[in-house]
GROMACS .gro file of C-alpha atoms in nm:
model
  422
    1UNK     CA    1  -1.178  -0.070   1.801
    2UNK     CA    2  -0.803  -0.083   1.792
    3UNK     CA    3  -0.609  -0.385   2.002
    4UNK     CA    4  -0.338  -0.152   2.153
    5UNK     CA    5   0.028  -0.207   2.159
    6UNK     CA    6   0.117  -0.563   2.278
    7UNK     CA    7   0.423  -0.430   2.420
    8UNK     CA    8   0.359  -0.191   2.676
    9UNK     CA    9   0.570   0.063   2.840
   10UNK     CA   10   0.475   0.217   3.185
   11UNK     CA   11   0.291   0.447   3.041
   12UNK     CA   12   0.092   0.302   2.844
   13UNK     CA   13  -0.013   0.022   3.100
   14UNK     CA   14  -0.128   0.374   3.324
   15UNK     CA   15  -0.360   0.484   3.072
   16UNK     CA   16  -0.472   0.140   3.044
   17UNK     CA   17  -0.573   0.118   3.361
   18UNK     CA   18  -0.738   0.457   3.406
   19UNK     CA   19  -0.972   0.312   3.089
   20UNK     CA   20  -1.054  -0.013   3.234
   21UNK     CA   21  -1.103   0.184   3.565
   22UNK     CA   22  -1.375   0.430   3.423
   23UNK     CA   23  -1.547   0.158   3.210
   24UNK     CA   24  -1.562  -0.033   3.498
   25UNK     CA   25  -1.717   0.270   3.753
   26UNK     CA   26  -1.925   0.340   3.424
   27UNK     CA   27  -2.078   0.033   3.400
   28UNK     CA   28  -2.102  -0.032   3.809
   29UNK     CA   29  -2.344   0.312   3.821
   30UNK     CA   30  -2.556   0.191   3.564
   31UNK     CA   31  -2.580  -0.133   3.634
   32UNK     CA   32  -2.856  -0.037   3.881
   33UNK     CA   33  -3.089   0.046   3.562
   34UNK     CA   34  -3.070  -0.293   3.434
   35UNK     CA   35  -3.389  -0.502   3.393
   36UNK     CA   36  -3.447  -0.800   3.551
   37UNK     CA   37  -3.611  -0.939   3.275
   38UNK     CA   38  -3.528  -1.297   3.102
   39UNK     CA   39  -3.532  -1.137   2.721
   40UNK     CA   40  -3.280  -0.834   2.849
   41UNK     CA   41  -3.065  -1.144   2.995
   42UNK     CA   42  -3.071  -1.328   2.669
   43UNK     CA   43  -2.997  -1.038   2.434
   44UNK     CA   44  -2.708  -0.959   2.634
   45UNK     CA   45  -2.583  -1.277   2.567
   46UNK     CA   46  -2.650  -1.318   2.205
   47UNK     CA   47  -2.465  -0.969   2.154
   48UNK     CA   48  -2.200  -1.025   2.407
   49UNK     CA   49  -2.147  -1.384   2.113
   50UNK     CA   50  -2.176  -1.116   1.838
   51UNK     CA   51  -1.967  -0.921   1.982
   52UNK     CA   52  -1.696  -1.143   2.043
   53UNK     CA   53  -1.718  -1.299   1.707
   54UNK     CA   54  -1.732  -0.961   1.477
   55UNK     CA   55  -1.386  -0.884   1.678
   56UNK     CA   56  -1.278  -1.189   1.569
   57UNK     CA   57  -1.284  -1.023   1.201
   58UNK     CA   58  -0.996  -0.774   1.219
   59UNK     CA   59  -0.825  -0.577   0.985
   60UNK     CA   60  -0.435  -0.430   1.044
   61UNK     CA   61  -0.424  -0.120   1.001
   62UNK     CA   62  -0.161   0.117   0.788
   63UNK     CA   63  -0.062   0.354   1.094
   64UNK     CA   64  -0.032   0.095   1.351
   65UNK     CA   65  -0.303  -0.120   1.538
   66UNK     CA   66  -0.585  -0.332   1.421
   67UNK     CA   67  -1.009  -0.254   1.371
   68UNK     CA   68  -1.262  -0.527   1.349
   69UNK     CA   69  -1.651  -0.589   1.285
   70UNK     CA   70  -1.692  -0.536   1.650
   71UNK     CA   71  -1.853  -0.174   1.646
   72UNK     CA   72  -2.133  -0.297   1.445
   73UNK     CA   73  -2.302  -0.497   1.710
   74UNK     CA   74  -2.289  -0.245   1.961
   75UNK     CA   75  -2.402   0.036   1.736
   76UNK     CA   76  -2.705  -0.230   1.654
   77UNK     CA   77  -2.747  -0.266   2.075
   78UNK     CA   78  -2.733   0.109   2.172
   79UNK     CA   79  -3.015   0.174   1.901
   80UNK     CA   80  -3.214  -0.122   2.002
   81UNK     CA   81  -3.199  -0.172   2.413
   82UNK     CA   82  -3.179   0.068   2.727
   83UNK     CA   83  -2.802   0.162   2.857
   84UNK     CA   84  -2.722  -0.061   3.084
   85UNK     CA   85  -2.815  -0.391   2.800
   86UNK     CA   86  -2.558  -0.192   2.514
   87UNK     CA   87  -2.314  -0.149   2.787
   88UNK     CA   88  -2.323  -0.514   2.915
   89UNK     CA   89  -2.288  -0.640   2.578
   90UNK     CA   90  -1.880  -0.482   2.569
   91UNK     CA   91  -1.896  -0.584   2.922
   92UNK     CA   92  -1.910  -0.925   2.921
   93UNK     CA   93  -1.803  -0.922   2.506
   94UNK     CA   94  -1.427  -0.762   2.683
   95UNK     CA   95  -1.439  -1.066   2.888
   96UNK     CA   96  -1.524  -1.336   2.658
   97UNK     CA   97  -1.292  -1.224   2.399
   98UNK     CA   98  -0.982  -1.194   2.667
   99UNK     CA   99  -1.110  -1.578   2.802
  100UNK     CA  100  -1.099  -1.687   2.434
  101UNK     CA  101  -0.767  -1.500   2.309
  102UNK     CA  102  -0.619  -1.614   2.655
  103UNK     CA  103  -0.405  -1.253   2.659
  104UNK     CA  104  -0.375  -1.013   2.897
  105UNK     CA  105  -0.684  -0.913   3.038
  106UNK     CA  106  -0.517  -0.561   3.062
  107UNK     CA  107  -0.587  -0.516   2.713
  108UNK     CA  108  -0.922  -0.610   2.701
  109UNK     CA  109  -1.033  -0.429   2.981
  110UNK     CA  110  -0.917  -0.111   2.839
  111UNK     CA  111  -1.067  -0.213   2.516
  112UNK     CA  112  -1.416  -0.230   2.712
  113UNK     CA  113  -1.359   0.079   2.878
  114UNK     CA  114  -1.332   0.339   2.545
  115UNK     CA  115  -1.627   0.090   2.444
  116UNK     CA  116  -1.824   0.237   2.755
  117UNK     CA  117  -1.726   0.530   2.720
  118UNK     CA  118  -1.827   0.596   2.343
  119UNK     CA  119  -2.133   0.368   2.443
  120UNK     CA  120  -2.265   0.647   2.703
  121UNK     CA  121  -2.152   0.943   2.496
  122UNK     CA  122  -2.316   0.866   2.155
  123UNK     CA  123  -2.641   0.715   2.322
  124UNK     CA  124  -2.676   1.053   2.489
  125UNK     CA  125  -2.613   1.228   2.156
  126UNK     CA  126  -2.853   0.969   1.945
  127UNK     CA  127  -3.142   1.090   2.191
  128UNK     CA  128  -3.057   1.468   2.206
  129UNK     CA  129  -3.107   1.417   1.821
  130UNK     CA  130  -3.444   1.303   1.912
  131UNK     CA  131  -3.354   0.879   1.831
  132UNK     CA  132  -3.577   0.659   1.993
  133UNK     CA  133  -3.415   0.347   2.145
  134UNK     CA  134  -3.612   0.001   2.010
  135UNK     CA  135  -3.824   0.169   1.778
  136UNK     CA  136  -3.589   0.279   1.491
  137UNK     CA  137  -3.742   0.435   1.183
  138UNK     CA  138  -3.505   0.482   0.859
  139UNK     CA  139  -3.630   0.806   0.762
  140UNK     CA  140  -3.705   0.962   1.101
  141UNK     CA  141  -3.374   0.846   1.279
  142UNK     CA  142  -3.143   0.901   0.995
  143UNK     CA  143  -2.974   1.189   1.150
  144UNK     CA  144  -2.964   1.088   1.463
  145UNK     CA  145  -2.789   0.727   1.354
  146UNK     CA  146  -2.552   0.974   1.168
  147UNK     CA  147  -2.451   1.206   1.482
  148UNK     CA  148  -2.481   0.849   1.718
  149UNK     CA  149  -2.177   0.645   1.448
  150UNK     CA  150  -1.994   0.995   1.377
  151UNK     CA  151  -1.918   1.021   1.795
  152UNK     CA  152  -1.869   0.653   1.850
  153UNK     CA  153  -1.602   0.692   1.564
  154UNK     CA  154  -1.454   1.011   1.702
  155UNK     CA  155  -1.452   0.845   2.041
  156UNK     CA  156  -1.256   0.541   1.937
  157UNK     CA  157  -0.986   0.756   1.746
  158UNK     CA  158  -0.927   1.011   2.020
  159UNK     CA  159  -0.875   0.722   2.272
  160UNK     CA  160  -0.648   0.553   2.008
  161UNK     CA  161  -0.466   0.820   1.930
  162UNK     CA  162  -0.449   0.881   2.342
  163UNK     CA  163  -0.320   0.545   2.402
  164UNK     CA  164  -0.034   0.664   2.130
  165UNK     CA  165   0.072   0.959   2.309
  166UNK     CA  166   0.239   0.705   2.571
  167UNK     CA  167   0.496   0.596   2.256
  168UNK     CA  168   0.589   0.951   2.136
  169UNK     CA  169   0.488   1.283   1.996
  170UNK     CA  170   0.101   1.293   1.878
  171UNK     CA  171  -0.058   1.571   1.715
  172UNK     CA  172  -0.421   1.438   1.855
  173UNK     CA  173  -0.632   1.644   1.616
  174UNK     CA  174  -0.450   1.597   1.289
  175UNK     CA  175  -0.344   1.253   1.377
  176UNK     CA  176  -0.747   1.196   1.404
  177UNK     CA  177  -0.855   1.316   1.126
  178UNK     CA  178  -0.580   1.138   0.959
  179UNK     CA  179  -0.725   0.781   1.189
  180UNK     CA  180  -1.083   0.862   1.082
  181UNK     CA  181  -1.008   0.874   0.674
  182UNK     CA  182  -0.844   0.566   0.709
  183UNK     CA  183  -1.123   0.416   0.872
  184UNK     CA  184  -1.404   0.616   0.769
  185UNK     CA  185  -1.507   0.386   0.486
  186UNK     CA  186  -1.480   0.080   0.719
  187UNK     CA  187  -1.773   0.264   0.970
  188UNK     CA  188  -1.943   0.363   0.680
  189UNK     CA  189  -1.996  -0.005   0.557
  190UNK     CA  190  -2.083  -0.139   0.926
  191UNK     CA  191  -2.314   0.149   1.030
  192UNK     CA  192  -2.614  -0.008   0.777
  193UNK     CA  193  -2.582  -0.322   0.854
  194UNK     CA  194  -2.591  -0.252   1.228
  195UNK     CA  195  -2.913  -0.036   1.161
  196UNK     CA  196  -3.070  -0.295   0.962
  197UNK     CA  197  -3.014  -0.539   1.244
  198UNK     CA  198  -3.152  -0.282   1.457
  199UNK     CA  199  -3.486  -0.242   1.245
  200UNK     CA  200  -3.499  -0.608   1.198
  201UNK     CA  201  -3.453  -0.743   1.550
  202UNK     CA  202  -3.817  -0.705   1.612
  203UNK     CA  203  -3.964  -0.942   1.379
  204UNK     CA  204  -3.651  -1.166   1.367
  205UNK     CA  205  -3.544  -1.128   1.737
  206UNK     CA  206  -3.231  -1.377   1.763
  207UNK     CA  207  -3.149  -1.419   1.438
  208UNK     CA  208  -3.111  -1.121   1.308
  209UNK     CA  209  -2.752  -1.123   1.463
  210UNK     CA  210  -2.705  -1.473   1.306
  211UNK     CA  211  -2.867  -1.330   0.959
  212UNK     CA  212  -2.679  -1.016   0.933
  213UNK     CA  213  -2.296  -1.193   1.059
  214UNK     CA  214  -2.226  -1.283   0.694
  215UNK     CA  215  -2.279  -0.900   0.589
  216UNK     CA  216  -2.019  -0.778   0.856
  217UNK     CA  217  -1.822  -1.074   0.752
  218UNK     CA  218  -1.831  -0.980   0.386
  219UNK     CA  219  -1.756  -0.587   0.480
  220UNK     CA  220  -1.453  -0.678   0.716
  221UNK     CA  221  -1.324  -0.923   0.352
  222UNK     CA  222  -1.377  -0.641   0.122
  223UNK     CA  223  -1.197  -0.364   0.349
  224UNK     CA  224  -0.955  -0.626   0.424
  225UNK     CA  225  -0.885  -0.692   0.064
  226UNK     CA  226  -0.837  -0.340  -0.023
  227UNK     CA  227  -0.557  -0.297   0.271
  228UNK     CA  228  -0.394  -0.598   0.131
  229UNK     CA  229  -0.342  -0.457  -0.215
  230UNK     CA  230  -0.272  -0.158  -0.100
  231UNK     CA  231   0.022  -0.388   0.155
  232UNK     CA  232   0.102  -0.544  -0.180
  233UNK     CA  233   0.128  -0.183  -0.351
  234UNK     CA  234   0.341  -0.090  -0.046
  235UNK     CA  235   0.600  -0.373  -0.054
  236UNK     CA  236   0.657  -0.379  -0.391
  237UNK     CA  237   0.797  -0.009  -0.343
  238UNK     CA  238   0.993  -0.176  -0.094
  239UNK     CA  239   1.143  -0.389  -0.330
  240UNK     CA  240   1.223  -0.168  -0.550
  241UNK     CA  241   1.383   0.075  -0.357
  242UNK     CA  242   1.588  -0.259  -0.237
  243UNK     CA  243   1.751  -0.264  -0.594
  244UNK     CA  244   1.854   0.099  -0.571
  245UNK     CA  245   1.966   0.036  -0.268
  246UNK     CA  246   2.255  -0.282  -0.399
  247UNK     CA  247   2.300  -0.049  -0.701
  248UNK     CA  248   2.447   0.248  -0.456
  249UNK     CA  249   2.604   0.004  -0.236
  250UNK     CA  250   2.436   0.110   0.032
  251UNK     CA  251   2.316  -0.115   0.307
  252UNK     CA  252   1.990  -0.307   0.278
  253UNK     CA  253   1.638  -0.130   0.415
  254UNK     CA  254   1.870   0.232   0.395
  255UNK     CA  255   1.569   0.370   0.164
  256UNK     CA  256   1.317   0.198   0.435
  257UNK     CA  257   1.499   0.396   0.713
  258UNK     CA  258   1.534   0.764   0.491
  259UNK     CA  259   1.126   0.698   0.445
  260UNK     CA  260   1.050   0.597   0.785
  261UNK     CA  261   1.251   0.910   0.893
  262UNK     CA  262   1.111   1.158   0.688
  263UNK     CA  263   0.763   1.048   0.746
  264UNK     CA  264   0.786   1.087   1.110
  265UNK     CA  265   0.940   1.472   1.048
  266UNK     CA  266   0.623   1.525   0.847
  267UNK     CA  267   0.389   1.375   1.068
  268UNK     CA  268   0.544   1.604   1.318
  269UNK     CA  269   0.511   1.902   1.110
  270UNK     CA  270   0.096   1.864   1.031
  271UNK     CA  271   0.130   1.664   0.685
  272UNK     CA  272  -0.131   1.400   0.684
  273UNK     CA  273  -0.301   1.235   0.451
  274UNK     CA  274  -0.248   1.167   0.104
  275UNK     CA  275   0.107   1.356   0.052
  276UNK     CA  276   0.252   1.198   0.378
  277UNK     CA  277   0.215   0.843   0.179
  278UNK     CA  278   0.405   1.101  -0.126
  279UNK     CA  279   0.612   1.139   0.102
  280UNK     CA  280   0.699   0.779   0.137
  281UNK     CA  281   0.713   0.676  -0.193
  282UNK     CA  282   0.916   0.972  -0.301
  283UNK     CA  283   1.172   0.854  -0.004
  284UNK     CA  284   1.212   0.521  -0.134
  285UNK     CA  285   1.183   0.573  -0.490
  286UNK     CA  286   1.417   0.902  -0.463
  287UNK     CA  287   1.713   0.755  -0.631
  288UNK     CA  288   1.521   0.572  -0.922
  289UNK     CA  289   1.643   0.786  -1.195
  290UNK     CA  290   2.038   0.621  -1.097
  291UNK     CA  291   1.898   0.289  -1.221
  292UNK     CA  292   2.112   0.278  -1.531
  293UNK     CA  293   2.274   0.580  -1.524
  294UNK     CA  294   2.680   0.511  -1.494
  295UNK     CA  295   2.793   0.873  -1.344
  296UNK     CA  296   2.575   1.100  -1.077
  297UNK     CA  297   2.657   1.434  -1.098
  298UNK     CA  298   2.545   1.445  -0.737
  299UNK     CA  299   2.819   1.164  -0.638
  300UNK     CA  300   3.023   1.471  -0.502
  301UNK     CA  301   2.759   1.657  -0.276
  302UNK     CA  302   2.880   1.590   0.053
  303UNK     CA  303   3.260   1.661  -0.004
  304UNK     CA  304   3.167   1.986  -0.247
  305UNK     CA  305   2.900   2.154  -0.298
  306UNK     CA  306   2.846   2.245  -0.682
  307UNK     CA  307   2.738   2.679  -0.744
  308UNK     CA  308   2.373   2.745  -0.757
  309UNK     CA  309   2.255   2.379  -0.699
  310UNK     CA  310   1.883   2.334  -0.744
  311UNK     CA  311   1.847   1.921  -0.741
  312UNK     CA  312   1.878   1.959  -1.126
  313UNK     CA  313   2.101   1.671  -1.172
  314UNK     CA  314   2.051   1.413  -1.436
  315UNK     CA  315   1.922   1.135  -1.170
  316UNK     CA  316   1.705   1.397  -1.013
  317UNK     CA  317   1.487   1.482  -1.376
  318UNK     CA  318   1.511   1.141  -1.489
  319UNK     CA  319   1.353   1.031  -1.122
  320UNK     CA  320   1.096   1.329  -1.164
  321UNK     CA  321   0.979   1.181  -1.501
  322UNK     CA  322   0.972   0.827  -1.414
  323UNK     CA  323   0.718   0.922  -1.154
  324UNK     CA  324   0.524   1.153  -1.351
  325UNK     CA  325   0.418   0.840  -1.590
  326UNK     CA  326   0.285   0.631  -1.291
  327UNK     CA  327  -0.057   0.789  -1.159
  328UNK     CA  328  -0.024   0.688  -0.808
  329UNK     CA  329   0.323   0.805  -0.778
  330UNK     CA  330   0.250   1.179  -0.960
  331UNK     CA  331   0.264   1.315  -0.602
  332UNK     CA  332   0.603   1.221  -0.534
  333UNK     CA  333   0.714   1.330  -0.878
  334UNK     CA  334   0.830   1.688  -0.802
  335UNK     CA  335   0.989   1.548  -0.433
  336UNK     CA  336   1.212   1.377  -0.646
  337UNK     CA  337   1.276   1.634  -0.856
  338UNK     CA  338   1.405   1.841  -0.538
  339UNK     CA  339   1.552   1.609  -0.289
  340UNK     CA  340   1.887   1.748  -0.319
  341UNK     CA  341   1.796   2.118  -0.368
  342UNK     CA  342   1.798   2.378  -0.075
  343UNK     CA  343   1.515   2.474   0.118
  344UNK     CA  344   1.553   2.782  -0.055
  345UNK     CA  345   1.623   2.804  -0.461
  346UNK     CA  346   1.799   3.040  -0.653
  347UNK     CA  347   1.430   3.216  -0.783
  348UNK     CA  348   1.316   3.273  -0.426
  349UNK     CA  349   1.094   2.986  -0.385
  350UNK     CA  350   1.100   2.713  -0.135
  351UNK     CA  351   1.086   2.362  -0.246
  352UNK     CA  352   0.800   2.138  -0.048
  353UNK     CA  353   0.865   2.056   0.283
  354UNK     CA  354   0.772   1.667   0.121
  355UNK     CA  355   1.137   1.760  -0.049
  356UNK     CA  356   1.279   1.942   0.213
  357UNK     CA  357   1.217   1.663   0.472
  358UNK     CA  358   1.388   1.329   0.202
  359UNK     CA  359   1.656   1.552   0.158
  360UNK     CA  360   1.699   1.596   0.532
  361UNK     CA  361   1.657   1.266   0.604
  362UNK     CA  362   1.877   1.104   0.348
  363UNK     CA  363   2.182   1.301   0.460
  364UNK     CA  364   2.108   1.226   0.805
  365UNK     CA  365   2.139   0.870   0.752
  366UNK     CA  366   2.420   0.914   0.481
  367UNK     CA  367   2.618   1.044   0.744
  368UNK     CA  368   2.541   0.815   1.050
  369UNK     CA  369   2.561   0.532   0.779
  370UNK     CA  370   2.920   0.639   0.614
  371UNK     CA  371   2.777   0.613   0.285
  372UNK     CA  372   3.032   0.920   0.196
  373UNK     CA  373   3.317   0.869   0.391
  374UNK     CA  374   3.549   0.599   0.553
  375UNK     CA  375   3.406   0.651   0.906
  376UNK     CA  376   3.054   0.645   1.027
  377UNK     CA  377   2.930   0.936   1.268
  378UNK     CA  378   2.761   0.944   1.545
  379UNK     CA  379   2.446   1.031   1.591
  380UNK     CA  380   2.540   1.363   1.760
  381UNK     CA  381   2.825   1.415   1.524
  382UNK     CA  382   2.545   1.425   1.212
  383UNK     CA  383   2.361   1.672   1.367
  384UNK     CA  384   2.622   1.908   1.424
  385UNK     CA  385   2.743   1.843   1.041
  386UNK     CA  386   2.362   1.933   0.901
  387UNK     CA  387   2.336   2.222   1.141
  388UNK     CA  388   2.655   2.365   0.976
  389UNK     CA  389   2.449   2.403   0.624
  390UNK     CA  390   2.136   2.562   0.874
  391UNK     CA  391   1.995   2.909   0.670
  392UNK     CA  392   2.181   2.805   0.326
  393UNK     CA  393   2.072   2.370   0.236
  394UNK     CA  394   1.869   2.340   0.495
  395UNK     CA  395   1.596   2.541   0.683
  396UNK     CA  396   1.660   2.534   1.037
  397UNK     CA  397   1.303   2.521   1.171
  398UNK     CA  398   1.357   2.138   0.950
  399UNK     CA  399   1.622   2.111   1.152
  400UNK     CA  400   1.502   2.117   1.455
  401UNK     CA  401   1.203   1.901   1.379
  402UNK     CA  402   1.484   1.609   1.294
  403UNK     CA  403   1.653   1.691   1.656
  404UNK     CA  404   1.315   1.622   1.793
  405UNK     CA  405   1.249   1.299   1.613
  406UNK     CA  406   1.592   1.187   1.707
  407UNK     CA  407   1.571   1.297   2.075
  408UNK     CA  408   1.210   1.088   2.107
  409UNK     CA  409   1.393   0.778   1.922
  410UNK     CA  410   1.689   0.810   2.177
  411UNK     CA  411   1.943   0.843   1.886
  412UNK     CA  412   2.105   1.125   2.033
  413UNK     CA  413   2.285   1.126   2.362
  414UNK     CA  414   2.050   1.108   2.687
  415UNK     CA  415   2.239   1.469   2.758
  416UNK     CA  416   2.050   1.780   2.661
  417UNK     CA  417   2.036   1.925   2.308
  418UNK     CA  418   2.042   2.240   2.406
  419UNK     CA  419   2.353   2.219   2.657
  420UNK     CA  420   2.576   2.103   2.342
  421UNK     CA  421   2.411   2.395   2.069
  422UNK     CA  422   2.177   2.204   1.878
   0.00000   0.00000   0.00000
């Protein structure tokens, strides 16, 4: 389960609240159900430990947030005790954990919430598949532990990407899907281990928290390990695009900014996945083919636009090619190839909307930057320049998707768009 923003805005502390209020009323009505009995008490206990501990093992993740081993143990107590024991367990695990991390118990409380919730929802959906709580069979159950992980994992992303919606423009569904491959292989790890400890707990009771830990533990290292290459992968880019950067005499992290910018205009446009890290690369790395070369013949673009320009240039192929050689970086090859090039080309064909969205965002922040000329503009003043090339470089409907992204980052003046034309 994701540990939501640290900062807060008002609207995010709301949402907050309404979560730790219906976990709360969730847990008060069933708490009525729970048995009195001294094994129910220590099992509540012993997972509410687990509990605490597994969240201990957390992972960062690429779009924001962090996931740990936590989901495991509960998975393991909704299959093996009645409601109100699985729901104690992120009960009192919610409080031990904001005791122990001594932050605000805001947090935490809304963590424990979206628990409950996904608690009650896939425990009614493991016994409409005909589960049977404490008496878990592989081959009989195997469905029904596959519909019970499936919701708990849809739950947690569709509260994540809820809690999100209070920073900016989410597209919930695609943005979910997008949450759920990321962490899809993480769930797929945890949810055997957490029915093992389920079939297990009757012959080894206690320990088979204490037995299975280092199997969580080793699942959390291995998932972990894979982000961190993938971090390493990531900032070596980075660095790279840092030495194209001094070679243009542009200002350090511009190629950070052009990718962070274009990645929001796709994420805003439905590209998920896969081509949205294209996209990326193919932002950083879009000046690559420079690296050597002494004269651009795209040096001149925003002062005159050459006849019948198709992002042909020398830099352009050479960038294309360079790509093309590198497996993970094929994707990005042919967004290279037409970062420069209008929406539109001479044959008829559009270029990607990967290309059409680098392109849009590296003249944005040419301009605001004054890369190409003695003065810097203004936000405002940038968009009225690219709106000027609207129906002929650029495709309008692109346009407008950068006016939004700017308008939800406050780049733009508070005053509205459409008052001033844009």
């Amino acid at each position: 389960m994701n540990k939501h923003l640290r900062v807060d805005n008002d609207k995010t502390r709301v949402m907050k609240i309404i979560l730790s209020l219906t976990g709360l009323v969730i847990y008060v009505l069933n708490i009525r159900g729970l048995p009195f009995e001294l094994i129910d008490f220590l099992n509540i206990i012993l997972f509410s430990v687990g509990f605490a501990a597994a969240d201990y093992l957390e992972v960062s993740l690429p779009q924001g947030g962090t996931h740990s081993g936590a989901p495991a143990i509960i998975i393991a107590s909704i299959l093996l005790f009645k409601l109100p024991v699985a729901l104690s367990v992120a009960f009192f695990g919610g409080i031990a954990l904001a005791i122990i991390k001594k932050e605000r118990i805001l947090s935490f409380a809304a963590q424990a919430g979206e628990y409950m919730v996904a608690i009650v929802i896939s425990a009614a959906l493991f016994l409409a598949m005909g589960g049977r709580v404490g008496s878990i069979e592989l081959m009989r159950d195997i469905v029904a532990i596959t519909g019970l992980a499936f919701m708990f994992l849809l739950v947690d992303v569709l509260f994540e990407q809820i809690l999100l919606m209070a920073r900016g423009p989410v597209a919930i569904l695609k943005d979910s899907i997008g949450a759920i491959q990321i962490i899809g292989p993480f769930y797929t790890a945890l949810v055997p281990i957490a029915t093992l400890m389920a079939m297990m707990h009757k012959n080894l009771n206690f320990w088979g928290v204490i037995l299975f830990f280092p199997a969580i533990y080793i699942v959390w290292y291995s998932y972990k390990l894979l982000l961190d290459i993938k971090k390493t992968y990531r900032a070596t880019l980075c660095a790279l695009s840092s030495i194209i950067d001094v070679q243009e005499n542009r200002a350090e992290g511009n190629s950070r900014k052009v990718a962070e910018l274009a990645v929001g205009m796709a994420k805003m446009i439905g590209i998920r996945g896969d081509e949205l890290e294209d996209i990326n690369n193919a932002a950083l790395l879009r000046d690559i083919g420079k690296v050597g070369l002494e004269d651009d013949p795209f040096e001149h673009r925003y002062t005159a636009k050459p006849k019948d320009d198709e992002g042909k240039g020398a830099h352009c192929e050479i960038g294309c090619e360079i790509l093309s050689q590198v497996d993970s970086l094929k994707g990005s090859a042919d967004m290279v190839k037409h970062h420069h090039s209008p929406f539109r080309l001479g044959d008829g064909s559009r270029v990607s909307a990967g290309a059409q969205v680098i392109h849009l965002a590296a003249r944005y922040d040419d301009l605001v930057s004054g890369c190409f000329s003695e003065e810097k503009m203004s936000s405002r003043e940038a968009v009225a320049a690219i709106k000027q090339e609207q129906g002929t470089t650029f495709d309008p409907k692109m346009i407008r998707v950068l006016i939004n992204i700017l308008r939800h980052k406050k780049s733009l003046w508070t005053q509205s768009l459409e008052d001033n034309g844009f």
